Amino acid sequence: MRHIVLLGSTGSIGTQTLDVIRKNPGIAEVKALASGGGRVDLMEQQVREFHPETAVIYNEAAARDLQVRLKDTSVRVLSGMEGLLEICRMENADMVVTAMVGMIGLRPTVEAIKSHKTIALANKETLVCAGEYIMRLAAEEQVDILPVDSEHSAIFQCLDGRGPETVRRILLTASGGPFRGWTFDQLKNVTPEQALKHPNWSMGAKITTDSATMMNKGLEMIEAKWLFGVRPDQIEVVVHPQSIVHSAVEFTNGSVIAQMGVPDMRLPIQEALEYPKRGNITVDPLDLFQKSPLTFEKPDEGTFKSIPMARWALEKGGLYPAVYNASNELAVSRFLQRKIGFTDIYREVELALEQYDKGAAHPAAYTLEDVFEVTDPFLTV
Ligand code: NAD
Ligand code: MG
């Protein structure tokens, strides 16, 4: 049984993680929960249902509110970054599920690795910003990073322990989002309401917007490079609108292994929580007859510039991916606040990358402080 700290418990991945635990009571015990602050009611309910020792709300006022509501319990309530770091160090936890959104997850993830917790990683922004640093630290500390992102969980399962030397290509699938087939001109007038309707997945607002721009696939290309140690030119994006094949690996001998399942995040979450065991089914079984036909197409990289931009940032290396991620976080938040248009997201990321490229130093080897220096100007929290 796992003893988990769940960062981002009130979000889409967080609530689904708790649902997997609710349906498989032997799988994990919840030692701590953390959220940003928006849904104190839900946080209170979660504490009463899962009985963690500690609950953290980043926002101080919301944390005080939670503390008052939980007066009749013995739960410790903490706040701020200090609170998040403290639960990542908890002695009696062995896994940290990183289901918070954005690069604000970087410090807690680093703390969890240094405290030798297995990482169930949903928070891809952290790995995109500091992939090289995180992977090196995890190797030094002998900490496993188990992917929760469905594509990366699929690749992890296809590889089944085989190393990058056995891989010819990673076939990273993408649903194509709600605007598959649209032209760049058509995208210009997309509203937040339109962007927030995803055809196959129900997710938080940030990643849903990223799926609509396909910035999400760009982030996932970078995430795949770091998780699986492949070169950027070995990662191919394949649009697969049905979201049944969650990704595939083509091996050096031409054999291709794909992982399939219904599009339900509880599947990769359960995979990470139980790994290497395979427990009981929590989601609907896959009915291939009903899902047929499965189709595959090339992404339209002229419209969805996020993909070539990600490839470029990956090839440049160093802190370019951090700039790609950070500028996207700010642009998405501005788009959702209706301050900029949908296609301005690409423009803002492009500008940030151009500006960074024109600057003085582009260290190939960077420190964590360097990451904060290039990303802090784009922080939204
Ligand atoms: P969400 O917006 O639904 O939830 C985000 C969670 O993070 C909330 O609990 C929020 O309170 C918490 N949070 C925000 N700021 C915080 C802070 N400063 N301190 C502590 N907690 C904070 O997002 P989501 O869709 O669940 O996505 C979470 C992460 O998982 C993202 O990195 C996303 O890219 C990744 N992911 C999500 C899905 C999905 O299906 N939703 C799939 C793959 C990967
Ligand atoms: Mg994904």
XYZ file of C-alpha atoms and ligand atoms in Angstrom:
426
model
C 0.000 0.000 0.000
C 1.165 3.501 -0.861
C 1.188 6.363 1.629
C 0.585 9.429 -0.443
C 0.826 13.181 -0.361
C -1.536 14.619 -2.954
C -0.691 18.079 -4.299
C -3.658 19.609 -6.141
C -6.350 17.464 -4.496
C -9.292 19.649 -5.549
C -8.465 19.638 -9.263
C -9.370 17.265 -12.067
C -6.440 14.875 -11.478
C -6.643 15.319 -7.698
C -10.318 14.385 -7.421
C -9.847 11.459 -9.808
C -6.882 10.233 -7.745
C -9.094 10.251 -4.670
C -11.801 8.444 -6.626
C -9.358 5.669 -7.554
C -8.461 5.337 -3.862
C -12.142 5.434 -2.848
C -12.908 2.560 -5.249
C -9.777 0.564 -4.313
C -9.460 1.114 -0.564
C -6.335 -1.052 -0.212
C -4.344 0.863 -2.796
C -3.222 3.933 -0.834
C -3.584 5.854 2.382
C -3.719 9.643 2.167
C -1.214 11.324 4.492
C -1.605 14.879 3.237
C -3.692 16.894 0.830
C -2.880 20.272 -0.716
C -4.670 22.745 -2.925
C -4.346 26.306 -4.127
C -7.326 27.771 -2.343
C -10.336 28.000 -4.617
C -12.550 25.231 -3.235
C -12.406 25.182 0.570
C -15.738 23.306 0.776
C -14.369 20.456 -1.288
C -11.122 20.433 0.642
C -13.088 20.107 3.897
C -15.093 17.197 2.477
C -11.900 15.474 1.297
C -10.311 15.813 4.721
C -13.401 14.349 6.393
C -13.492 11.433 3.953
C -9.780 10.554 3.681
C -8.473 11.617 7.122
C -5.035 12.971 6.196
C -2.760 14.133 9.008
C -2.107 17.449 7.293
C -3.977 19.672 4.852
C -2.316 22.575 3.066
C -3.949 25.454 1.262
C -1.511 27.739 -0.516
C -3.694 30.798 -0.007
C -3.396 31.904 3.599
C -6.924 33.274 4.066
C -8.443 30.094 2.628
C -6.212 28.007 4.900
C -7.517 29.940 7.933
C -11.061 29.287 6.754
C -10.309 25.558 6.494
C -8.745 25.543 9.949
C -11.927 26.998 11.463
C -14.095 24.455 9.631
C -11.926 21.580 10.874
C -11.841 22.669 14.517
C -13.516 19.426 15.594
C -10.754 17.300 14.029
C -7.059 16.792 14.790
C -5.966 17.665 11.238
C -3.080 20.103 11.010
C -3.705 22.929 8.534
C -0.757 24.707 6.901
C -0.419 27.304 4.165
C 1.960 28.763 1.597
C 4.997 27.286 -0.094
C 6.413 26.362 3.325
C 3.350 24.190 3.949
C 3.706 22.468 0.581
C 7.398 21.790 1.163
C 6.712 20.458 4.634
C 4.268 17.792 3.447
C 6.665 16.767 0.672
C 9.118 15.842 3.442
C 6.636 13.833 5.545
C 8.434 10.863 7.064
C 5.512 8.465 6.836
C 4.682 9.106 3.165
C 6.390 7.254 0.315
C 4.789 8.869 -2.742
C 3.943 12.408 -3.806
C 1.292 12.770 -6.492
C 1.999 16.078 -8.256
C -1.432 17.105 -9.526
C -1.128 20.832 -9.064
C -1.177 22.994 -12.136
C 1.795 24.990 -13.416
C 5.461 25.552 -12.717
C 4.627 26.556 -9.135
C 5.002 22.786 -8.637
C 8.754 22.937 -9.193
C 9.929 23.562 -5.598
C 7.609 20.927 -4.055
C 8.662 18.335 -6.651
C 12.343 18.980 -5.942
C 11.699 18.758 -2.197
C 9.839 15.457 -2.632
C 12.695 13.956 -4.661
C 15.258 15.102 -2.109
C 13.099 13.446 0.562
C 13.136 10.188 -1.427
C 9.439 10.054 -2.293
C 8.374 8.238 -5.437
C 6.857 10.837 -7.751
C 3.570 10.180 -9.552
C 3.930 13.019 -12.004
C 0.937 14.793 -13.517
C 2.401 18.293 -13.188
C 4.157 18.328 -16.574
C 5.019 22.050 -16.433
C 7.647 21.277 -13.790
C 9.402 18.725 -15.965
C 9.235 21.010 -18.998
C 10.853 23.868 -17.055
C 13.613 21.865 -15.430
C 13.653 18.416 -17.007
C 17.381 17.954 -17.043
C 17.728 19.073 -13.425
C 14.824 16.948 -12.167
C 15.905 13.780 -13.979
C 19.482 14.136 -12.767
C 18.334 14.732 -9.192
C 15.959 11.757 -9.333
C 18.778 9.528 -10.622
C 21.162 10.736 -7.901
C 18.565 10.216 -5.185
C 17.400 6.932 -6.769
C 13.832 8.119 -6.907
C 11.340 6.741 -9.442
C 9.240 9.143 -11.474
C 6.046 7.424 -12.607
C 4.151 9.294 -15.311
C 0.452 10.060 -14.833
C -0.023 11.950 -18.091
C -1.913 9.407 -20.218
C 0.500 9.463 -23.183
C 3.552 9.079 -20.979
C 1.913 6.374 -18.912
C 1.271 4.608 -22.228
C 4.892 4.984 -23.366
C 6.125 3.826 -19.953
C 3.943 0.727 -20.245
C 5.056 0.043 -23.851
C 8.732 0.329 -22.890
C 8.197 -1.964 -19.921
C 11.664 -1.232 -18.561
C 13.534 -1.165 -21.896
C 15.998 1.687 -22.385
C 16.215 4.434 -25.047
C 18.732 2.409 -27.076
C 15.894 0.045 -28.061
C 13.686 2.880 -29.356
C 13.442 4.114 -32.925
C 10.508 6.507 -32.461
C 7.961 7.503 -29.901
C 4.521 7.934 -31.445
C 2.908 10.531 -29.204
C -0.819 10.577 -29.856
C -2.984 13.698 -29.690
C -6.738 14.040 -29.952
C -6.260 17.214 -31.998
C -8.522 19.110 -29.590
C -11.776 20.902 -30.402
C -10.314 22.815 -33.364
C -8.860 19.959 -35.390
C -9.231 20.839 -39.077
C -9.576 24.591 -38.457
C -7.381 27.176 -40.208
C -5.221 29.685 -38.357
C -7.594 32.468 -39.421
C -10.573 30.598 -37.971
C -8.716 30.217 -34.680
C -8.339 33.970 -34.268
C -11.819 34.492 -32.882
C -11.959 31.507 -30.537
C -13.438 32.437 -27.131
C -12.542 30.905 -23.750
C -15.951 29.134 -23.773
C -15.129 27.426 -27.089
C -11.596 26.544 -25.997
C -12.846 25.016 -22.764
C -14.983 22.364 -24.517
C -12.755 19.343 -25.098
C -14.209 16.496 -27.200
C -12.808 13.545 -25.181
C -11.343 14.595 -21.844
C -12.711 16.545 -18.883
C -9.786 18.473 -17.379
C -8.774 21.711 -15.628
C -9.043 25.029 -17.509
C -5.310 25.455 -18.138
C -4.685 22.061 -19.736
C -7.985 22.239 -21.646
C -6.808 25.499 -23.212
C -3.407 23.898 -23.882
C -5.173 21.035 -25.661
C -7.086 23.507 -27.828
C -3.877 25.329 -28.884
C -1.991 22.008 -28.923
C 0.563 23.684 -26.650
C -0.210 20.644 -24.489
C 1.309 18.364 -27.121
C 4.371 20.611 -27.290
C 4.743 20.353 -23.519
C 4.293 16.585 -23.780
C 7.017 16.275 -26.451
C 9.403 17.936 -23.995
C 8.055 15.825 -21.118
C 8.673 12.666 -23.192
C 12.230 13.647 -23.983
C 13.057 13.931 -20.279
C 11.116 10.924 -19.041
C 12.403 8.515 -21.676
C 15.797 9.936 -22.671
C 15.150 10.090 -26.419
C 16.277 12.730 -28.935
C 13.790 15.396 -30.072
C 13.782 13.989 -33.637
C 12.620 10.620 -32.281
C 9.319 12.048 -31.062
C 6.514 12.070 -33.627
C 3.082 13.538 -32.932
C 0.207 11.458 -34.337
C -3.311 12.900 -34.326
C -5.768 10.219 -33.234
C -9.166 11.826 -32.603
C -10.725 8.849 -30.786
C -8.163 8.942 -27.898
C -8.117 5.148 -27.551
C -4.461 4.553 -28.428
C -2.732 6.599 -25.726
C 0.674 6.455 -27.480
C 3.027 3.882 -28.969
C 6.707 3.023 -29.176
C 8.393 1.895 -32.378
C 11.433 -0.186 -31.463
C 14.686 -0.391 -33.443
C 13.599 -3.674 -35.037
C 10.363 -2.146 -36.381
C 8.037 -3.706 -33.835
C 5.469 -1.194 -32.590
C 3.766 -1.540 -29.218
C 0.791 0.691 -28.428
C -1.188 1.047 -25.223
C -4.964 1.347 -25.436
C -7.794 2.065 -23.064
C -10.856 4.228 -22.608
C -10.041 7.944 -22.310
C -10.313 8.134 -18.526
C -7.478 9.572 -16.440
C -8.273 7.211 -13.589
C -6.560 4.498 -15.639
C -3.057 6.091 -15.774
C -3.517 7.348 -12.199
C -4.227 3.812 -10.986
C -1.308 2.525 -13.045
C 1.059 4.911 -11.221
C -0.388 4.242 -7.753
C -0.236 0.459 -8.098
C 2.885 0.063 -10.229
C 4.238 -2.570 -10.777
C 1.060 -4.409 -9.767
C -2.136 -4.438 -11.838
C -5.188 -4.374 -9.604
C -8.889 -4.339 -10.373
C -10.646 -2.365 -13.090
C -12.051 1.007 -11.954
C -13.042 2.472 -15.327
C -15.421 1.275 -18.039
C -13.907 -1.592 -20.037
C -12.768 -0.769 -23.577
C -15.267 -1.846 -26.233
C -13.300 -1.818 -29.495
C -16.385 -2.682 -31.575
C -18.087 0.466 -30.373
C -14.990 2.667 -30.817
C -14.202 1.471 -34.340
C -12.763 2.842 -36.626
C -9.560 4.178 -35.103
C -7.925 6.795 -37.323
C -4.514 8.491 -37.448
C -3.361 11.655 -39.208
C -0.466 14.099 -39.285
C -0.808 17.280 -37.189
C -1.315 20.564 -39.055
C 1.890 22.262 -37.895
C 1.199 25.387 -39.945
C -1.886 26.096 -37.845
C -0.834 24.557 -34.536
C 2.544 26.276 -34.285
C 2.949 24.964 -30.772
C 4.424 21.727 -32.139
C 7.254 23.173 -34.294
C 7.968 25.732 -31.550
C 8.336 22.952 -28.971
C 10.646 21.002 -31.279
C 12.766 24.118 -31.755
C 12.915 24.816 -28.000
C 13.861 21.184 -27.357
C 16.612 21.238 -29.961
C 18.018 24.474 -28.524
C 17.914 22.821 -25.096
C 18.965 24.496 -21.841
C 16.334 26.926 -20.605
C 14.455 27.324 -23.896
C 11.790 24.793 -22.823
C 11.418 26.704 -19.529
C 10.709 29.896 -21.483
C 8.284 27.996 -23.740
C 6.350 26.755 -20.727
C 6.470 29.921 -18.634
C 5.345 32.261 -21.410
C 2.518 29.858 -22.235
C 1.302 29.817 -18.613
C 1.041 33.587 -18.567
C -0.527 33.762 -22.027
C -3.169 31.140 -21.146
C -4.103 32.980 -17.998
C -4.406 36.227 -19.963
C -6.516 34.502 -22.621
C -8.865 33.049 -19.993
C -9.215 36.552 -18.528
C -10.078 37.783 -22.055
C -7.060 40.101 -22.155
C -5.652 38.547 -25.327
C -7.048 36.494 -28.211
C -6.580 32.763 -28.762
C -3.865 32.973 -31.436
C -2.037 35.631 -29.378
C -1.005 32.719 -27.159
C 1.300 31.507 -29.961
C 2.519 35.045 -30.570
C 3.400 35.604 -26.898
C 5.306 32.328 -26.656
C 7.093 33.078 -29.922
C 8.046 36.566 -28.702
C 9.295 35.268 -25.366
C 11.442 32.648 -27.119
C 12.781 35.231 -29.582
C 13.634 37.616 -26.769
C 15.347 34.918 -24.780
C 17.249 33.845 -27.885
C 18.512 37.418 -28.417
C 19.671 37.715 -24.795
C 23.206 37.193 -23.584
C 23.599 33.814 -21.931
C 22.005 30.480 -22.846
C 23.542 28.053 -20.409
C 23.312 24.441 -21.512
C 23.902 23.391 -17.907
C 21.689 25.394 -15.580
C 20.908 25.569 -11.898
C 17.501 25.662 -10.274
C 18.076 29.369 -9.599
C 18.562 29.926 -13.348
C 15.175 28.293 -13.951
C 13.492 30.623 -11.462
C 15.224 33.612 -12.995
C 13.855 32.986 -16.497
C 10.419 31.790 -15.385
C 9.565 34.160 -12.495
C 8.592 37.097 -14.752
C 5.792 34.887 -16.127
C 4.409 33.585 -12.794
C 0.647 33.866 -12.431
C 0.396 32.990 -8.697
P -6.968 21.704 -12.204
O -6.957 23.144 -12.539
O -8.245 20.952 -12.335
O -6.449 21.502 -10.713
C -5.274 22.110 -10.254
C -5.072 21.820 -8.779
O -3.877 22.498 -8.365
C -6.203 22.340 -7.880
O -6.390 21.455 -6.811
C -5.624 23.651 -7.360
O -6.178 24.044 -6.119
C -4.163 23.248 -7.214
N -3.255 24.389 -7.131
C -3.187 25.467 -7.947
N -2.254 26.324 -7.497
C -1.728 25.773 -6.384
C -0.753 26.183 -5.450
N -0.114 27.343 -5.564
N -0.480 25.366 -4.409
C -1.134 24.189 -4.248
N -2.052 23.752 -5.098
C -2.360 24.535 -6.154
O -5.829 21.029 -13.070
P -5.739 19.534 -13.612
O -6.447 19.441 -14.908
O -6.082 18.571 -12.539
O -4.187 19.434 -13.950
C -3.204 19.278 -12.936
C -1.872 18.935 -13.606
O -2.004 17.668 -14.225
C -1.454 19.917 -14.689
O -0.063 20.054 -14.674
C -1.895 19.227 -15.971
O -1.111 19.589 -17.073
C -1.683 17.767 -15.611
N -2.541 16.832 -16.358
C -3.886 16.895 -16.238
C -4.691 16.015 -16.951
C -6.194 16.032 -16.785
O -6.859 15.175 -17.349
N -6.769 16.950 -16.060
C -4.112 15.071 -17.795
C -2.729 15.020 -17.898
C -1.949 15.902 -17.170
Mg -1.644 14.050 -21.901
